[in-house]
PDB file of C-alpha atoms and ligand atoms in Angstrom:
ATOM      1  CA  MET X   1       0.032  -0.255  -0.204  1.00 47.00           C
ATOM      2  CA  THR X   2       1.072   3.257  -0.806  1.00 48.00           C
ATOM      3  CA  HIS X   3       1.270   6.291   1.797  1.00 55.00           C
ATOM      4  CA  ALA X   4       0.749   9.798   0.655  1.00 59.00           C
ATOM      5  CA  ALA X   5       2.335  12.755   1.801  1.00 67.00           C
ATOM      6  CA  TYR X   6      -1.164  14.008   3.068  1.00 82.00           C
ATOM      7  CA  HIS X   7      -4.624  13.323   2.202  1.00 88.00           C
ATOM      8  CA  ILE X   8      -7.517  15.122   0.745  1.00 93.00           C
ATOM      9  CA  THR X   9     -10.009  16.206   2.909  1.00 90.00           C
ATOM     10  CA  GLU X  10     -13.330  14.182   3.573  1.00 89.00           C
ATOM     11  CA  GLU X  11     -15.605  16.633   2.069  1.00 87.00           C
ATOM     12  CA  THR X  12     -13.327  17.028  -1.052  1.00 91.00           C
ATOM     13  CA  LEU X  13     -13.368  13.567  -1.329  1.00 93.00           C
ATOM     14  CA  LEU X  14     -17.102  13.296  -1.249  1.00 92.00           C
ATOM     15  CA  SER X  15     -17.357  16.479  -3.694  1.00 92.00           C
ATOM     16  CA  TYR X  16     -15.401  14.763  -6.582  1.00 95.00           C
ATOM     17  CA  ALA X  17     -17.456  11.282  -6.155  1.00 96.00           C
ATOM     18  CA  ALA X  18     -20.123  13.389  -6.582  1.00 95.00           C
ATOM     19  CA  GLY X  19     -19.037  15.247  -9.464  1.00 94.00           C
ATOM     20  CA  MET X  20     -19.224  18.503  -7.942  1.00 91.00           C
ATOM     21  CA  LEU X  21     -15.908  19.748  -7.573  1.00 92.00           C
ATOM     22  CA  ALA X  22     -14.694  22.832  -9.369  1.00 90.00           C
ATOM     23  CA  GLU X  23     -11.899  21.943 -12.060  1.00 90.00           C
ATOM     24  CA  ALA X  24      -8.844  22.538 -10.182  1.00 92.00           C
ATOM     25  CA  PRO X  25      -9.290  20.881  -7.277  1.00 93.00           C
ATOM     26  CA  ALA X  26     -10.489  17.991  -8.931  1.00 94.00           C
ATOM     27  CA  VAL X  27      -7.398  17.731 -11.098  1.00 93.00           C
ATOM     28  CA  ALA X  28      -5.713  17.874  -7.822  1.00 94.00           C
ATOM     29  CA  VAL X  29      -7.853  15.040  -6.482  1.00 95.00           C
ATOM     30  CA  ALA X  30      -7.348  13.287  -9.935  1.00 94.00           C
ATOM     31  CA  ALA X  31      -3.143  13.407  -9.390  1.00 94.00           C
ATOM     32  CA  HIS X  32      -3.568  12.347  -5.753  1.00 94.00           C
ATOM     33  CA  LEU X  33      -5.482   9.259  -6.325  1.00 94.00           C
ATOM     34  CA  PRO X  34      -3.220   6.671  -7.733  1.00 92.00           C
ATOM     35  CA  GLY X  35      -0.979   7.194  -5.324  1.00 91.00           C
ATOM     36  CA  CYS X  36      -3.059   6.868  -2.507  1.00 92.00           C
ATOM     37  CA  ALA X  37      -4.858   3.357  -1.647  1.00 89.00           C
ATOM     38  CA  ARG X  38      -6.577   4.988   1.403  1.00 91.00           C
ATOM     39  CA  CYS X  39      -8.826   8.040  -0.528  1.00 93.00           C
ATOM     40  CA  ARG X  40      -9.076   5.698  -3.613  1.00 92.00           C
ATOM     41  CA  SER X  41     -10.756   3.355  -1.484  1.00 90.00           C
ATOM     42  CA  ALA X  42     -12.979   6.219  -0.286  1.00 93.00           C
ATOM     43  CA  VAL X  43     -13.794   7.330  -3.896  1.00 95.00           C
ATOM     44  CA  ALA X  44     -15.007   4.016  -4.603  1.00 93.00           C
ATOM     45  CA  ALA X  45     -17.702   3.648  -1.503  1.00 94.00           C
ATOM     46  CA  LEU X  46     -18.954   7.025  -2.467  1.00 95.00           C
ATOM     47  CA  GLU X  47     -19.191   6.012  -6.262  1.00 96.00           C
ATOM     48  CA  ILE X  48     -21.559   2.779  -4.896  1.00 95.00           C
ATOM     49  CA  VAL X  49     -23.242   5.724  -2.937  1.00 96.00           C
ATOM     50  CA  GLY X  50     -23.801   7.598  -6.290  1.00 97.00           C
ATOM     51  CA  GLY X  51     -24.941   3.992  -7.861  1.00 96.00           C
ATOM     52  CA  THR X  52     -27.477   3.407  -5.106  1.00 96.00           C
ATOM     53  CA  LEU X  53     -29.121   6.670  -5.040  1.00 96.00           C
ATOM     54  CA  LEU X  54     -29.523   6.491  -9.179  1.00 96.00           C
ATOM     55  CA  ASP X  55     -31.335   2.989  -8.218  1.00 95.00           C
ATOM     56  CA  GLU X  56     -33.142   4.871  -5.501  1.00 94.00           C
ATOM     57  CA  ILE X  57     -34.487   7.822  -7.324  1.00 96.00           C
ATOM     58  CA  ALA X  58     -38.129   8.215  -8.959  1.00 96.00           C
ATOM     59  CA  PRO X  59     -37.621   7.809 -12.855  1.00 97.00           C
ATOM     60  CA  ALA X  60     -38.039  10.783 -15.102  1.00 97.00           C
ATOM     61  CA  PRO X  61     -39.860   9.481 -18.337  1.00 97.00           C
ATOM     62  CA  MET X  62     -37.516   9.498 -21.620  1.00 97.00           C
ATOM     63  CA  SER X  63     -39.349  11.256 -24.698  1.00 97.00           C
ATOM     64  CA  SER X  64     -41.623   8.583 -26.385  1.00 96.00           C
ATOM     65  CA  ASN X  65     -38.843   8.110 -29.241  1.00 96.00           C
ATOM     66  CA  ALA X  66     -35.801   8.423 -27.115  1.00 97.00           C
ATOM     67  CA  LEU X  67     -35.207   4.525 -27.125  1.00 97.00           C
ATOM     68  CA  SER X  68     -35.722   4.823 -30.635  1.00 97.00           C
ATOM     69  CA  LEU X  69     -33.527   7.431 -31.526  1.00 97.00           C
ATOM     70  CA  VAL X  70     -30.543   5.272 -29.275  1.00 98.00           C
ATOM     71  CA  LEU X  71     -31.393   2.105 -30.859  1.00 97.00           C
ATOM     72  CA  ALA X  72     -30.922   3.519 -33.975  1.00 97.00           C
ATOM     73  CA  ARG X  73     -27.132   4.903 -32.868  1.00 96.00           C
ATOM     74  CA  LEU X  74     -25.893   1.735 -31.782  1.00 93.00           C
TER      75      LEU X  74
ATOM     76  CA  MET W   1     -37.716 -12.420 -29.291  1.00 40.00           C
ATOM     77  CA  THR W   2     -39.488 -12.322 -25.582  1.00 41.00           C
ATOM     78  CA  PHE W   3     -37.881 -11.953 -22.328  1.00 41.00           C
ATOM     79  CA  PRO W   4     -39.811 -13.246 -19.095  1.00 40.00           C
ATOM     80  CA  ALA W   5     -41.900 -10.048 -17.649  1.00 40.00           C
ATOM     81  CA  ILE W   6     -39.764  -9.028 -14.651  1.00 39.00           C
ATOM     82  CA  PRO W   7     -40.351  -5.925 -12.778  1.00 40.00           C
ATOM     83  CA  ILE W   8     -37.815  -4.055 -14.044  1.00 45.00           C
ATOM     84  CA  THR W   9     -38.428  -1.032 -11.724  1.00 50.00           C
ATOM     85  CA  ASN W  10     -37.869  -3.370  -8.585  1.00 54.00           C
ATOM     86  CA  ALA W  11     -34.750  -4.989 -10.380  1.00 66.00           C
ATOM     87  CA  SER W  12     -31.843  -5.351  -8.045  1.00 74.00           C
ATOM     88  CA  PRO W  13     -28.894  -4.047  -8.558  1.00 75.00           C
ATOM     89  CA  ASN W  14     -27.516  -7.832  -9.282  1.00 83.00           C
ATOM     90  CA  GLU W  15     -30.171  -8.388 -11.792  1.00 90.00           C
ATOM     91  CA  MET W  16     -28.763  -5.220 -13.438  1.00 94.00           C
ATOM     92  CA  SER W  17     -25.480  -6.138 -13.444  1.00 94.00           C
ATOM     93  CA  ALA W  18     -25.697  -9.984 -14.768  1.00 94.00           C
ATOM     94  CA  LEU W  19     -27.825  -8.309 -17.567  1.00 95.00           C
ATOM     95  CA  LEU W  20     -24.944  -5.727 -18.511  1.00 96.00           C
ATOM     96  CA  VAL W  21     -22.442  -9.048 -18.757  1.00 95.00           C
ATOM     97  CA  ALA W  22     -24.787 -10.792 -20.851  1.00 96.00           C
ATOM     98  CA  ILE W  23     -25.125  -7.842 -22.993  1.00 97.00           C
ATOM     99  CA  ALA W  24     -21.618  -7.881 -23.375  1.00 96.00           C
ATOM    100  CA  ILE W  25     -21.242 -11.231 -24.338  1.00 96.00           C
ATOM    101  CA  GLN W  26     -24.299 -11.203 -26.745  1.00 95.00           C
ATOM    102  CA  HIS W  27     -24.667  -7.598 -28.106  1.00 95.00           C
ATOM    103  CA  ASP W  28     -28.218  -8.602 -28.102  1.00 96.00           C
ATOM    104  CA  LYS W  29     -30.433  -4.930 -28.513  1.00 96.00           C
ATOM    105  CA  GLN W  30     -33.402  -6.525 -26.710  1.00 96.00           C
ATOM    106  CA  MET W  31     -31.247  -6.997 -23.625  1.00 96.00           C
ATOM    107  CA  PHE W  32     -30.190  -3.510 -24.045  1.00 97.00           C
ATOM    108  CA  VAL W  33     -33.724  -2.534 -24.185  1.00 97.00           C
ATOM    109  CA  ARG W  34     -34.473  -3.870 -20.950  1.00 96.00           C
ATOM    110  CA  LEU W  35     -31.067  -1.731 -19.482  1.00 97.00           C
ATOM    111  CA  PHE W  36     -32.449   1.319 -21.296  1.00 97.00           C
ATOM    112  CA  VAL W  37     -36.055   1.155 -20.101  1.00 96.00           C
ATOM    113  CA  TYR W  38     -34.031   0.525 -16.304  1.00 96.00           C
ATOM    114  CA  TYR W  39     -31.339   3.005 -15.701  1.00 97.00           C
ATOM    115  CA  ALA W  40     -32.456   5.654 -18.831  1.00 98.00           C
ATOM    116  CA  PRO W  41     -35.272   7.320 -16.853  1.00 98.00           C
ATOM    117  CA  ARG W  42     -32.726   6.979 -14.108  1.00 98.00           C
ATOM    118  CA  VAL W  43     -30.272   8.764 -15.602  1.00 98.00           C
ATOM    119  CA  LYS W  44     -32.051  11.803 -16.482  1.00 98.00           C
ATOM    120  CA  ALA W  45     -34.060  12.004 -13.244  1.00 98.00           C
ATOM    121  CA  TYR W  46     -30.763  12.355 -11.561  1.00 97.00           C
ATOM    122  CA  LEU W  47     -29.345  14.909 -13.674  1.00 97.00           C
ATOM    123  CA  MET W  48     -32.550  16.704 -13.640  1.00 96.00           C
ATOM    124  CA  ARG W  49     -32.167  16.574  -9.568  1.00 94.00           C
ATOM    125  CA  GLN W  50     -28.497  18.167 -10.331  1.00 92.00           C
ATOM    126  CA  GLY W  51     -30.118  20.925 -11.899  1.00 92.00           C
ATOM    127  CA  VAL W  52     -29.685  20.043 -15.515  1.00 94.00           C
ATOM    128  CA  ASP W  53     -32.548  20.995 -17.679  1.00 96.00           C
ATOM    129  CA  ALA W  54     -35.319  18.264 -18.949  1.00 97.00           C
ATOM    130  CA  ALA W  55     -34.236  18.478 -22.582  1.00 97.00           C
ATOM    131  CA  GLY W  56     -30.383  18.730 -21.482  1.00 96.00           C
ATOM    132  CA  ALA W  57     -30.964  15.441 -19.142  1.00 97.00           C
ATOM    133  CA  GLU W  58     -32.802  13.684 -21.880  1.00 98.00           C
ATOM    134  CA  GLU W  59     -29.466  14.232 -24.296  1.00 97.00           C
ATOM    135  CA  LEU W  60     -27.127  13.493 -21.825  1.00 97.00           C
ATOM    136  CA  ALA W  61     -29.161  10.371 -20.727  1.00 98.00           C
ATOM    137  CA  GLN W  62     -29.398   9.056 -24.097  1.00 98.00           C
ATOM    138  CA  GLU W  63     -25.735   9.895 -24.859  1.00 97.00           C
ATOM    139  CA  ALA W  64     -24.823   7.676 -21.399  1.00 97.00           C
ATOM    140  CA  MET W  65     -26.892   4.989 -22.463  1.00 98.00           C
ATOM    141  CA  LEU W  66     -24.981   5.162 -25.875  1.00 97.00           C
ATOM    142  CA  ILE W  67     -21.700   4.779 -23.828  1.00 97.00           C
ATOM    143  CA  VAL W  68     -23.169   1.950 -21.780  1.00 97.00           C
ATOM    144  CA  TRP W  69     -23.716  -0.066 -24.932  1.00 97.00           C
ATOM    145  CA  ARG W  70     -20.020   0.730 -26.389  1.00 96.00           C
ATOM    146  CA  ARG W  71     -18.275   0.560 -23.036  1.00 96.00           C
ATOM    147  CA  CYS W  72     -20.168  -2.671 -21.989  1.00 96.00           C
ATOM    148  CA  GLU W  73     -17.230  -5.028 -22.618  1.00 95.00           C
ATOM    149  CA  THR W  74     -15.273  -2.972 -19.754  1.00 95.00           C
ATOM    150  CA  PHE W  75     -17.713  -3.209 -17.250  1.00 95.00           C
ATOM    151  CA  ASP W  76     -16.174  -6.005 -14.589  1.00 91.00           C
ATOM    152  CA  PRO W  77     -18.737  -7.221 -11.994  1.00 88.00           C
ATOM    153  CA  GLU W  78     -16.318  -8.170  -9.659  1.00 86.00           C
ATOM    154  CA  LYS W  79     -15.208  -4.469  -9.219  1.00 87.00           C
ATOM    155  CA  ALA W  80     -18.681  -2.535  -9.421  1.00 90.00           C
ATOM    156  CA  SER W  81     -22.298  -2.943  -9.661  1.00 93.00           C
ATOM    157  CA  ALA W  82     -24.042  -1.921 -13.083  1.00 96.00           C
ATOM    158  CA  SER W  83     -25.475   0.952 -11.177  1.00 97.00           C
ATOM    159  CA  THR W  84     -22.118   2.019  -9.596  1.00 96.00           C
ATOM    160  CA  TRP W  85     -20.342   1.589 -13.018  1.00 96.00           C
ATOM    161  CA  ILE W  86     -23.204   3.864 -14.959  1.00 97.00           C
ATOM    162  CA  TYR W  87     -23.209   6.106 -12.219  1.00 97.00           C
ATOM    163  CA  THR W  88     -19.469   6.947 -12.930  1.00 96.00           C
ATOM    164  CA  ILE W  89     -20.330   7.115 -16.894  1.00 97.00           C
ATOM    165  CA  VAL W  90     -22.994   9.750 -16.192  1.00 97.00           C
ATOM    166  CA  ARG W  91     -21.073  11.921 -13.631  1.00 96.00           C
ATOM    167  CA  ASN W  92     -18.013  11.933 -16.172  1.00 95.00           C
ATOM    168  CA  LEU W  93     -20.375  13.009 -18.880  1.00 96.00           C
ATOM    169  CA  ARG W  94     -21.947  15.445 -16.712  1.00 95.00           C
ATOM    170  CA  ILE W  95     -18.380  17.140 -16.279  1.00 93.00           C
ATOM    171  CA  ASP W  96     -17.477  17.346 -19.744  1.00 92.00           C
ATOM    172  CA  ALA W  97     -20.487  18.643 -20.840  1.00 93.00           C
ATOM    173  CA  LEU W  98     -20.293  21.594 -18.510  1.00 90.00           C
ATOM    174  CA  ARG W  99     -16.892  22.271 -19.804  1.00 87.00           C
ATOM    175  CA  LYS W 100     -17.523  22.040 -23.052  1.00 87.00           C
ATOM    176  CA  GLN W 101     -20.426  24.690 -22.534  1.00 84.00           C
ATOM    177  CA  ARG W 102     -17.892  26.782 -20.841  1.00 82.00           C
ATOM    178  CA  ARG W 103     -14.789  26.078 -23.054  1.00 75.00           C
ATOM    179  CA  PRO W 104     -15.279  24.112 -26.426  1.00 67.00           C
ATOM    180  CA  MET W 105     -11.903  23.773 -27.155  1.00 63.00           C
ATOM    181  CA  PHE W 106     -11.362  21.697 -23.824  1.00 53.00           C
ATOM    182  CA  ASP W 107      -7.955  19.492 -23.294  1.00 57.00           C
ATOM    183  CA  ALA W 108      -9.251  15.911 -23.595  1.00 54.00           C
ATOM    184  CA  GLY W 109      -6.199  14.834 -21.440  1.00 55.00           C
ATOM    185  CA  ASP W 110      -6.797  17.013 -18.539  1.00 52.00           C
ATOM    186  CA  PRO W 111      -6.127  14.600 -15.404  1.00 47.00           C
ATOM    187  CA  ALA W 112      -9.741  15.675 -14.198  1.00 48.00           C
ATOM    188  CA  LEU W 113     -11.598  14.338 -16.941  1.00 52.00           C
ATOM    189  CA  ALA W 114      -9.592  10.446 -16.466  1.00 57.00           C
ATOM    190  CA  PRO W 115     -11.353   8.012 -14.743  1.00 60.00           C
ATOM    191  CA  THR W 116     -11.052   7.138 -10.972  1.00 67.00           C
ATOM    192  CA  PRO W 117      -7.965   4.689 -10.714  1.00 67.00           C
ATOM    193  CA  PRO W 118      -9.085   1.301 -10.413  1.00 66.00           C
ATOM    194  CA  LEU W 119      -8.459  -0.560  -6.942  1.00 67.00           C
ATOM    195  CA  ARG W 120      -5.806  -3.040  -7.153  1.00 66.00           C
ATOM    196  CA  PRO W 121      -6.982  -6.346  -6.208  1.00 57.00           C
ATOM    197  CA  ASP W 122      -5.061  -6.785  -3.029  1.00 57.00           C
ATOM    198  CA  GLU W 123      -6.282  -3.672  -1.323  1.00 56.00           C
ATOM    199  CA  PHE W 124      -9.945  -3.714  -0.728  1.00 56.00           C
ATOM    200  CA  LEU W 125     -13.019  -6.277  -0.842  1.00 63.00           C
ATOM    201  CA  LEU W 126     -14.187  -8.045  -3.625  1.00 71.00           C
ATOM    202  CA  GLY W 127     -16.587  -5.277  -5.699  1.00 78.00           C
ATOM    203  CA  GLU W 128     -19.811  -7.505  -4.683  1.00 82.00           C
ATOM    204  CA  GLN W 129     -19.093  -7.499  -0.859  1.00 86.00           C
ATOM    205  CA  ARG W 130     -18.036  -3.690  -0.973  1.00 88.00           C
ATOM    206  CA  GLU W 131     -20.971  -2.518  -2.763  1.00 91.00           C
ATOM    207  CA  ARG W 132     -22.995  -4.943  -0.356  1.00 91.00           C
ATOM    208  CA  ARG W 133     -21.226  -3.212   2.796  1.00 92.00           C
ATOM    209  CA  VAL W 134     -21.407   0.561   1.345  1.00 94.00           C
ATOM    210  CA  ARG W 135     -25.437   0.086   0.516  1.00 95.00           C
ATOM    211  CA  GLU W 136     -26.124  -1.143   4.009  1.00 94.00           C
ATOM    212  CA  ALA W 137     -24.165   1.390   5.533  1.00 96.00           C
ATOM    213  CA  LEU W 138     -26.061   3.942   3.554  1.00 96.00           C
ATOM    214  CA  ALA W 139     -29.265   2.512   4.440  1.00 95.00           C
ATOM    215  CA  GLN W 140     -28.615   2.141   8.196  1.00 96.00           C
ATOM    216  CA  LEU W 141     -27.250   5.973   8.375  1.00 97.00           C
ATOM    217  CA  PRO W 142     -29.179   8.238  10.646  1.00 97.00           C
ATOM    218  CA  ALA W 143     -31.367  10.363   8.661  1.00 96.00           C
ATOM    219  CA  GLU W 144     -30.043  13.465   9.364  1.00 95.00           C
ATOM    220  CA  GLN W 145     -26.396  12.017   8.267  1.00 95.00           C
ATOM    221  CA  ALA W 146     -28.092  10.303   5.240  1.00 95.00           C
ATOM    222  CA  THR W 147     -29.786  13.575   4.330  1.00 93.00           C
ATOM    223  CA  VAL W 148     -26.404  15.983   3.705  1.00 93.00           C
ATOM    224  CA  VAL W 149     -24.694  13.115   2.225  1.00 93.00           C
ATOM    225  CA  ARG W 150     -27.832  13.158  -0.272  1.00 92.00           C
ATOM    226  CA  LEU W 151     -27.618  16.687  -0.600  1.00 91.00           C
ATOM    227  CA  SER W 152     -23.909  16.728  -1.475  1.00 91.00           C
ATOM    228  CA  PHE W 153     -24.677  14.754  -4.309  1.00 93.00           C
ATOM    229  CA  PHE W 154     -27.314  16.320  -6.110  1.00 89.00           C
ATOM    230  CA  GLU W 155     -26.618  20.540  -5.227  1.00 82.00           C
ATOM    231  CA  ASP W 156     -24.202  22.046  -6.958  1.00 74.00           C
ATOM    232  CA  LYS W 157     -23.149  23.980  -3.548  1.00 73.00           C
ATOM    233  CA  PRO W 158     -20.810  24.424  -1.141  1.00 74.00           C
ATOM    234  CA  HIS W 159     -21.482  22.776   2.484  1.00 81.00           C
ATOM    235  CA  GLY W 160     -22.184  26.353   3.287  1.00 84.00           C
ATOM    236  CA  GLU W 161     -25.472  26.853   1.395  1.00 84.00           C
ATOM    237  CA  ILE W 162     -26.423  22.904   2.509  1.00 88.00           C
ATOM    238  CA  ALA W 163     -26.116  24.378   5.851  1.00 91.00           C
ATOM    239  CA  ALA W 164     -27.926  27.614   4.982  1.00 89.00           C
ATOM    240  CA  ALA W 165     -30.677  25.771   3.085  1.00 88.00           C
ATOM    241  CA  LEU W 166     -31.057  22.935   6.406  1.00 90.00           C
ATOM    242  CA  SER W 167     -30.991  26.095   8.580  1.00 93.00           C
ATOM    243  CA  LEU W 168     -28.154  24.414  10.580  1.00 93.00           C
ATOM    244  CA  PRO W 169     -24.576  25.688  11.700  1.00 94.00           C
ATOM    245  CA  LEU W 170     -21.981  25.397   9.291  1.00 92.00           C
ATOM    246  CA  GLY W 171     -19.950  22.828  11.472  1.00 93.00           C
ATOM    247  CA  THR W 172     -23.111  20.533  12.216  1.00 95.00           C
ATOM    248  CA  VAL W 173     -23.428  19.940   8.534  1.00 93.00           C
ATOM    249  CA  LYS W 174     -19.503  19.385   8.278  1.00 91.00           C
ATOM    250  CA  SER W 175     -19.639  17.118  11.326  1.00 93.00           C
ATOM    251  CA  ARG W 176     -22.477  14.881  10.081  1.00 94.00           C
ATOM    252  CA  LEU W 177     -20.966  14.754   6.710  1.00 92.00           C
ATOM    253  CA  ARG W 178     -17.513  13.612   8.932  1.00 92.00           C
ATOM    254  CA  LEU W 179     -19.300  10.935  10.445  1.00 94.00           C
ATOM    255  CA  ALA W 180     -21.310   9.297   7.407  1.00 95.00           C
ATOM    256  CA  MET W 181     -18.004   9.367   5.340  1.00 93.00           C
ATOM    257  CA  ARG W 182     -16.364   7.414   8.348  1.00 93.00           C
ATOM    258  CA  ARG W 183     -19.362   4.821   8.106  1.00 95.00           C
ATOM    259  CA  LEU W 184     -19.330   4.662   4.254  1.00 95.00           C
ATOM    260  CA  ALA W 185     -15.416   4.592   4.040  1.00 91.00           C
ATOM    261  CA  PRO W 186     -14.494   3.201   6.955  1.00 88.00           C
ATOM    262  CA  GLN W 187     -10.560   3.710   6.155  1.00 80.00           C
ATOM    263  CA  LEU W 188     -10.935   7.224   6.045  1.00 81.00           C
ATOM    264  CA  GLY W 189     -11.509   6.585   9.828  1.00 75.00           C
ATOM    265  CA  GLU W 190      -8.012   4.364  10.245  1.00 69.00           C
ATOM    266  CA  THR W 191      -5.018   6.224   9.475  1.00 51.00           C
ATOM    267  CA  GLU W 192      -5.401  10.026  11.115  1.00 48.00           C
TER     268      GLU W 192
HETATM  269 ZN1   ZN D 201      -4.709  10.163   0.398  1.00 69.36          ZN
END
């Protein structure tokens, strides 16, 4: 396991995993992750939270031709 | 071709993961239709919840489903569930879309656009176990912690604004988030 000299704060990891972090700090987090198992695992856990929220959300109906548009582009 | 009428809206994450693996092997468009019916309206709702307008969310949801089809061979059910994998695709797609809006000549090699580096095999639980552990931890969070976690995913707001929206002191929001994070990602509490 690699030990980084510093860690990203929990608040920043959360914003990063949520896709809500501004560009410059997101670049800093992306540069930190390959060398830090701890922060990488935390982001992985938070991405599971994102997947769970996707499962839980009340669906918003797609337009009636959405499926045929997508199938035509497969 | 016909398929058993499974109640798609109540499909379990594991069913969807199995379906995605089958699509990668068989390239079957009818199977993809089932995946689309489950995920596209959820992706659209998710993006709208994040403030994307309905037309933009519709377009991005279609785009996301195309990416799912094109990259389905890279889906590894040992690493993540279909929902988690699709979540990361949608998240990155939205970031790209916002960036292109602001700056049409964006740099595709920008590290912020890179996917999260994968976990190494030795460093964590198998994907399915990790997925179950995190989902259970989320389900068991006290409501007040779950609320601030959800708001952090959906609202493009600094935590100060979340605090204002909930009429709570900023310190309270931050400590609830910290407590929640340590249940969702226990390793955060270990190494400080
Ligand atoms: Zn770190």
